[in-house]
PDB file of C-alpha atoms in Angstrom:
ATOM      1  CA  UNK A   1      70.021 114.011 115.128  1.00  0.00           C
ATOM      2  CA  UNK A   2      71.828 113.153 112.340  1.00  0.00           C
ATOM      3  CA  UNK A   3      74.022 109.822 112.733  1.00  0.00           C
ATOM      4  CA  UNK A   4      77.288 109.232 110.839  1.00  0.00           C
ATOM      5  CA  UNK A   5      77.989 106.421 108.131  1.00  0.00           C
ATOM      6  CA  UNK A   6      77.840 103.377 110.031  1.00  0.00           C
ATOM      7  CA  UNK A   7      78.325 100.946 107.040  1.00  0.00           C
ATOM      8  CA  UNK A   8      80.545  98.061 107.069  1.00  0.00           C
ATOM      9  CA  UNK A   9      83.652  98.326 105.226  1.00  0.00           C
ATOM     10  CA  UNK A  10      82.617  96.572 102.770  1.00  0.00           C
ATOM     11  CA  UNK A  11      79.986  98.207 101.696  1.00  0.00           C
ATOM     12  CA  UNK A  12      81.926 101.445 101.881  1.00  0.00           C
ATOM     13  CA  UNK A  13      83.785 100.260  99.263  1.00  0.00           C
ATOM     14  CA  UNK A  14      81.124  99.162  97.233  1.00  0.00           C
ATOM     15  CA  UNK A  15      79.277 102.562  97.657  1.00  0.00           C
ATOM     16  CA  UNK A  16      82.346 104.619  97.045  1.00  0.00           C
ATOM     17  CA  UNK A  17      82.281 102.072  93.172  1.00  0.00           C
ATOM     18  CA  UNK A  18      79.049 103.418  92.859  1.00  0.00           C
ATOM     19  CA  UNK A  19      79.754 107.041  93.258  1.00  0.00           C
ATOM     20  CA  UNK A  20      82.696 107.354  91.329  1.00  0.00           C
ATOM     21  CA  UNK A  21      80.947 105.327  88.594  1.00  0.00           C
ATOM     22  CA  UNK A  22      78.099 108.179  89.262  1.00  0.00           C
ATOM     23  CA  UNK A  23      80.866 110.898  88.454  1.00  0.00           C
ATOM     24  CA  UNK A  24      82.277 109.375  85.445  1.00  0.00           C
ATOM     25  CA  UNK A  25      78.745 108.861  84.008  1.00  0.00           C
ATOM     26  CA  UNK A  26      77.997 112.458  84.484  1.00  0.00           C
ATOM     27  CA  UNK A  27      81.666 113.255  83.457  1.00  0.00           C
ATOM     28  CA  UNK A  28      81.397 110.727  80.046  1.00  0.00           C
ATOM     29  CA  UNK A  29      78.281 113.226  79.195  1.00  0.00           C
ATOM     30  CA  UNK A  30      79.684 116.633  80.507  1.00  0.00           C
ATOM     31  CA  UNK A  31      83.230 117.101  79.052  1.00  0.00           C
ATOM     32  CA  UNK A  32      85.459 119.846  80.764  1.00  0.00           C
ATOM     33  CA  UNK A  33      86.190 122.323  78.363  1.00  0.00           C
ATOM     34  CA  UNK A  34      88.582 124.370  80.613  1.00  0.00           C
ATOM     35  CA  UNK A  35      90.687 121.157  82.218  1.00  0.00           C
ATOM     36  CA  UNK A  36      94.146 120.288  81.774  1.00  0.00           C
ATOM     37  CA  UNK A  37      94.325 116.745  80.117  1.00  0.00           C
ATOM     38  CA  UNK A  38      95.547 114.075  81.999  1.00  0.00           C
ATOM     39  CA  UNK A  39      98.284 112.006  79.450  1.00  0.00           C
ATOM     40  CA  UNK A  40     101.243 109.851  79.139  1.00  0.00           C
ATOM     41  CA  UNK A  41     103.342 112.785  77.618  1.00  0.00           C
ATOM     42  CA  UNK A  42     102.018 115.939  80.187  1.00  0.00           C
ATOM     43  CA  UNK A  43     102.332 114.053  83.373  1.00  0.00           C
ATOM     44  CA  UNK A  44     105.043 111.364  82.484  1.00  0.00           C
ATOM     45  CA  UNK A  45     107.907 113.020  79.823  1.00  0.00           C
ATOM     46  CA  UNK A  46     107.347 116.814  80.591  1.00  0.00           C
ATOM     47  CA  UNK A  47     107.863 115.830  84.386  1.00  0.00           C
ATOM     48  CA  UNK A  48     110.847 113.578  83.427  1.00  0.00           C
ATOM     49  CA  UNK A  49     112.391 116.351  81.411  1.00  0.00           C
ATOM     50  CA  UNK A  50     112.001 118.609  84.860  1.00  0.00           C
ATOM     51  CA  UNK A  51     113.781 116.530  86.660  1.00  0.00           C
ATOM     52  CA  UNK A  52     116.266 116.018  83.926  1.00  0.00           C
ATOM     53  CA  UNK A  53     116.885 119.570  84.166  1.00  0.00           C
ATOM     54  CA  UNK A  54     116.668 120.313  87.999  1.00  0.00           C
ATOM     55  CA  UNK A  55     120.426 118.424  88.186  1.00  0.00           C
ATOM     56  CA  UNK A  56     119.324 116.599  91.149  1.00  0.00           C
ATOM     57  CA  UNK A  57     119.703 113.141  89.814  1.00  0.00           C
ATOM     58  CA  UNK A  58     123.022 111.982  89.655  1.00  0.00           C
ATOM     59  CA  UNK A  59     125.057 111.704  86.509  1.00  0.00           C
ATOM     60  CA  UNK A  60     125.574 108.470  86.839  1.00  0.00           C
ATOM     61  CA  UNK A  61     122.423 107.681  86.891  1.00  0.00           C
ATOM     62  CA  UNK A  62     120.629 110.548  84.567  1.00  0.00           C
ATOM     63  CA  UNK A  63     120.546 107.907  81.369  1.00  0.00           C
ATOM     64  CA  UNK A  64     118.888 105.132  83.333  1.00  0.00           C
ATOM     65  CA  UNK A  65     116.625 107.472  84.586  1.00  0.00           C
ATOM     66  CA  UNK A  66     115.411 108.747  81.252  1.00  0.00           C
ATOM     67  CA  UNK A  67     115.324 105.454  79.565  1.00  0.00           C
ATOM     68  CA  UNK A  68     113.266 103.987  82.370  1.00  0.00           C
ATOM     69  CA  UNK A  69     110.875 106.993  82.072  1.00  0.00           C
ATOM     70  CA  UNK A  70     110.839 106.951  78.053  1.00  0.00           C
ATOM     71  CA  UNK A  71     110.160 103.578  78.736  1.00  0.00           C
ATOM     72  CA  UNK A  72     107.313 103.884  81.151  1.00  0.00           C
ATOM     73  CA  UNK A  73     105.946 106.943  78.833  1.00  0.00           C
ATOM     74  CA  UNK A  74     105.633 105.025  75.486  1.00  0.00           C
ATOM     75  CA  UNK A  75     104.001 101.864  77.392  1.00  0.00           C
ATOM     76  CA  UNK A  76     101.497 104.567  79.095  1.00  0.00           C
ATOM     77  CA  UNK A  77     100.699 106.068  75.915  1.00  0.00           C
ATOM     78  CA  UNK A  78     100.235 102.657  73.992  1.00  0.00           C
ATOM     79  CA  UNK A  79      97.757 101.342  77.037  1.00  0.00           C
ATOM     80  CA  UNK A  80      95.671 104.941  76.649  1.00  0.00           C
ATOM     81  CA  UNK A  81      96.171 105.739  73.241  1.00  0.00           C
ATOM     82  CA  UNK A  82      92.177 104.335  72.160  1.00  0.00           C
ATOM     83  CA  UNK A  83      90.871 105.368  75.970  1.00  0.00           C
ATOM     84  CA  UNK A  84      88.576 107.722  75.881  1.00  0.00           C
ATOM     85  CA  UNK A  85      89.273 110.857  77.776  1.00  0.00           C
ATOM     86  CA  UNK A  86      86.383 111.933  80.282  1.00  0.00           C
ATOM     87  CA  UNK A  87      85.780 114.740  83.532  1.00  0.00           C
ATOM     88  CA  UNK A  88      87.226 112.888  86.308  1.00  0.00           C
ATOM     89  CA  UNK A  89      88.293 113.833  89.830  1.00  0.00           C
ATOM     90  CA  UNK A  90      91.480 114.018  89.716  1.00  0.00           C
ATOM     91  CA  UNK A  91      92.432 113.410  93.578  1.00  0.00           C
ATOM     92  CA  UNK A  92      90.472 110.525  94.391  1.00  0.00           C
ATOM     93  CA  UNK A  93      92.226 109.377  98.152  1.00  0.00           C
ATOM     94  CA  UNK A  94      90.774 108.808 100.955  1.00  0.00           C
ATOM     95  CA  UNK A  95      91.626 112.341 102.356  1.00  0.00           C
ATOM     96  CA  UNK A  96      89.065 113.880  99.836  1.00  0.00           C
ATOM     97  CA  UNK A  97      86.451 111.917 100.205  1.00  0.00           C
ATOM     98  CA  UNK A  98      84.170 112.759 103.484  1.00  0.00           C
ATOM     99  CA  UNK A  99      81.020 110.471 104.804  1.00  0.00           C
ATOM    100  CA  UNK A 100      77.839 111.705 106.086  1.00  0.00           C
ATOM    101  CA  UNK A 101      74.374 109.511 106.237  1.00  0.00           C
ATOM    102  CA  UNK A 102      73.788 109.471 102.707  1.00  0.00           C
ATOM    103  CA  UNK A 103      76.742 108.482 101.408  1.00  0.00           C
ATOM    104  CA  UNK A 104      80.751 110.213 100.305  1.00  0.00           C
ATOM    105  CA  UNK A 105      81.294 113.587  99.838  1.00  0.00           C
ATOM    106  CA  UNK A 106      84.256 114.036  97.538  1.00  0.00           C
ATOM    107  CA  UNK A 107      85.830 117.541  97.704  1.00  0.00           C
ATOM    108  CA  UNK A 108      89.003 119.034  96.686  1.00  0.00           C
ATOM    109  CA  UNK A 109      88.206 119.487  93.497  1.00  0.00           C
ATOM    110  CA  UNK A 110      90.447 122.023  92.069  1.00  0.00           C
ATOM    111  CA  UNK A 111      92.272 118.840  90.260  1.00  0.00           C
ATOM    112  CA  UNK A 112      89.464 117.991  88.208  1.00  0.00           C
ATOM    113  CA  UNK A 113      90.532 117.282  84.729  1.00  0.00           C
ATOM    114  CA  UNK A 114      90.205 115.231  81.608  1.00  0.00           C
ATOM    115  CA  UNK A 115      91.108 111.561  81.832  1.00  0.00           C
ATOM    116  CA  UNK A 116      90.930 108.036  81.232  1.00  0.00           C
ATOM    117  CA  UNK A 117      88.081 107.092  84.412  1.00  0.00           C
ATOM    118  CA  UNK A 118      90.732 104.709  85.484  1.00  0.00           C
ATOM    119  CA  UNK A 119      92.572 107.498  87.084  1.00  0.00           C
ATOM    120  CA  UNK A 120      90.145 107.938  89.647  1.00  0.00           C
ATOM    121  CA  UNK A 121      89.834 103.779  91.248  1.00  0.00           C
ATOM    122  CA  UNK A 122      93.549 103.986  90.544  1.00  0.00           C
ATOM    123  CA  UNK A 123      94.566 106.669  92.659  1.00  0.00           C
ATOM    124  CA  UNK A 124      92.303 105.110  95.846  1.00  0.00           C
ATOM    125  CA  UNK A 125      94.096 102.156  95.422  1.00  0.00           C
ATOM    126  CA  UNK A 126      97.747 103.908  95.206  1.00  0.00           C
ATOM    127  CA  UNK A 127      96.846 106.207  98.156  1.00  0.00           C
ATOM    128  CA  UNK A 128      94.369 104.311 100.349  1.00  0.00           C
ATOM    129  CA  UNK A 129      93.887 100.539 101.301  1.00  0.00           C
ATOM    130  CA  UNK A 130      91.017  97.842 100.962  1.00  0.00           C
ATOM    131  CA  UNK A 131      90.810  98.682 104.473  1.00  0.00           C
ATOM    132  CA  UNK A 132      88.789 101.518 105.429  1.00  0.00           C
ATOM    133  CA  UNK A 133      88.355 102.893 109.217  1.00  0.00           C
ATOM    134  CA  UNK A 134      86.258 105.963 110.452  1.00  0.00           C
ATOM    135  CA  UNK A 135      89.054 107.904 112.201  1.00  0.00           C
ATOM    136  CA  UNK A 136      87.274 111.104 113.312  1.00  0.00           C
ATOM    137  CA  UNK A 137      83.449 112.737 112.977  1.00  0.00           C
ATOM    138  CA  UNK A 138      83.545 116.126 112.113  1.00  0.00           C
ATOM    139  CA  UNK A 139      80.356 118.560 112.887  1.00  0.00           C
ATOM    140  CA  UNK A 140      80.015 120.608 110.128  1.00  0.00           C
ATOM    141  CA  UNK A 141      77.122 123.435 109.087  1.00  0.00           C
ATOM    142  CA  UNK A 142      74.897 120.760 111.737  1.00  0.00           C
ATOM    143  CA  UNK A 143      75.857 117.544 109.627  1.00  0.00           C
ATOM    144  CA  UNK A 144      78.300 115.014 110.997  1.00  0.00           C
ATOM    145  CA  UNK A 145      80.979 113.915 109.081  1.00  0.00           C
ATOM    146  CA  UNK A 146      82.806 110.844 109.252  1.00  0.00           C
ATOM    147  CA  UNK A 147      86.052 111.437 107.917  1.00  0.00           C
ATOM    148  CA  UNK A 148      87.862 108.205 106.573  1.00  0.00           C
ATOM    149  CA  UNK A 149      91.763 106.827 106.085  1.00  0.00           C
ATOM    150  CA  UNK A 150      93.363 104.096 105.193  1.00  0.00           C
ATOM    151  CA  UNK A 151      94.227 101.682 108.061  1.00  0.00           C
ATOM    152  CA  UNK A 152      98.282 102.567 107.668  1.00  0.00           C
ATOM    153  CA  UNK A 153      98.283 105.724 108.164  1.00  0.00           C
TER     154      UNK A 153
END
């Protein structure tokens, strides 16, 4: 039968390294053509100005708010400005990324864009932990999958 990942944390982590540095390789080679762009000004001052304009933050604090976000935006876009943009993920958390024998399974990928490949390592250390725990194995199309979280949640 087929067994489920039974690697120590620690190696999780460095396998799940490996395969995202596997995907950006790929991703430095194969550009999307059809992706949204991942940037400074799309995700950090066009969401700031929607915000801005829903009238949900308070007036008293609606300049603060957009001079800690202009802020934030110009530092962003400084940091990327010579980063080169490649086909990244998108999502990468621990709740799209799926073990089997062989290795992680990444899905969700419907938020696969252009970006710097820090966006990837970034976003499983935002949304996941150093600590990684099998939580559940899944039989799926006669593979089992061990499905992995963060130790907090």
């Amino acid at each position: 039968g087929v067994q489920t990942c039974a690697l120590p944390i620690s190696e999780r982590l460095r396998t799940l390294g490996r395969y995202i540095g596997r995907i950006h390789n790929i991703g430095a080679h194969f550009p999307f053509r059809h992706r949204l762009r991942l940037s400074a000004e799309k995700w950090g001052r066009e969401s700031m100005e929607y915000i801005l304009g829903t009238g949900l933050v308070d007036p008293l604090y609606r300049e603060r708010y957009r001079v800690a976000c202009e802020t934030l935006v110009a530092r962003a876009s400084h940091a990327l400005r010579d980063v080169p943009a490649i086909s990244v993920h998108g999502d990468c958390h621990l709740g799209n990324i799926l073990w089997n024998e062989r290795g992680p399974l990444f899905v969700d990928l419907d938020d696969c864009r252009s970006g710097p490949a820090v966006q990837d390592p970034a976003r499983l250390l935002l949304f996941g932990s150093p600590r990684l725990v099998a939580v559940d194995t899944l039989p799926v199309d006669g593979m089992a999958l061990t499905v992995i979280r963060s130790a907090s949640r």
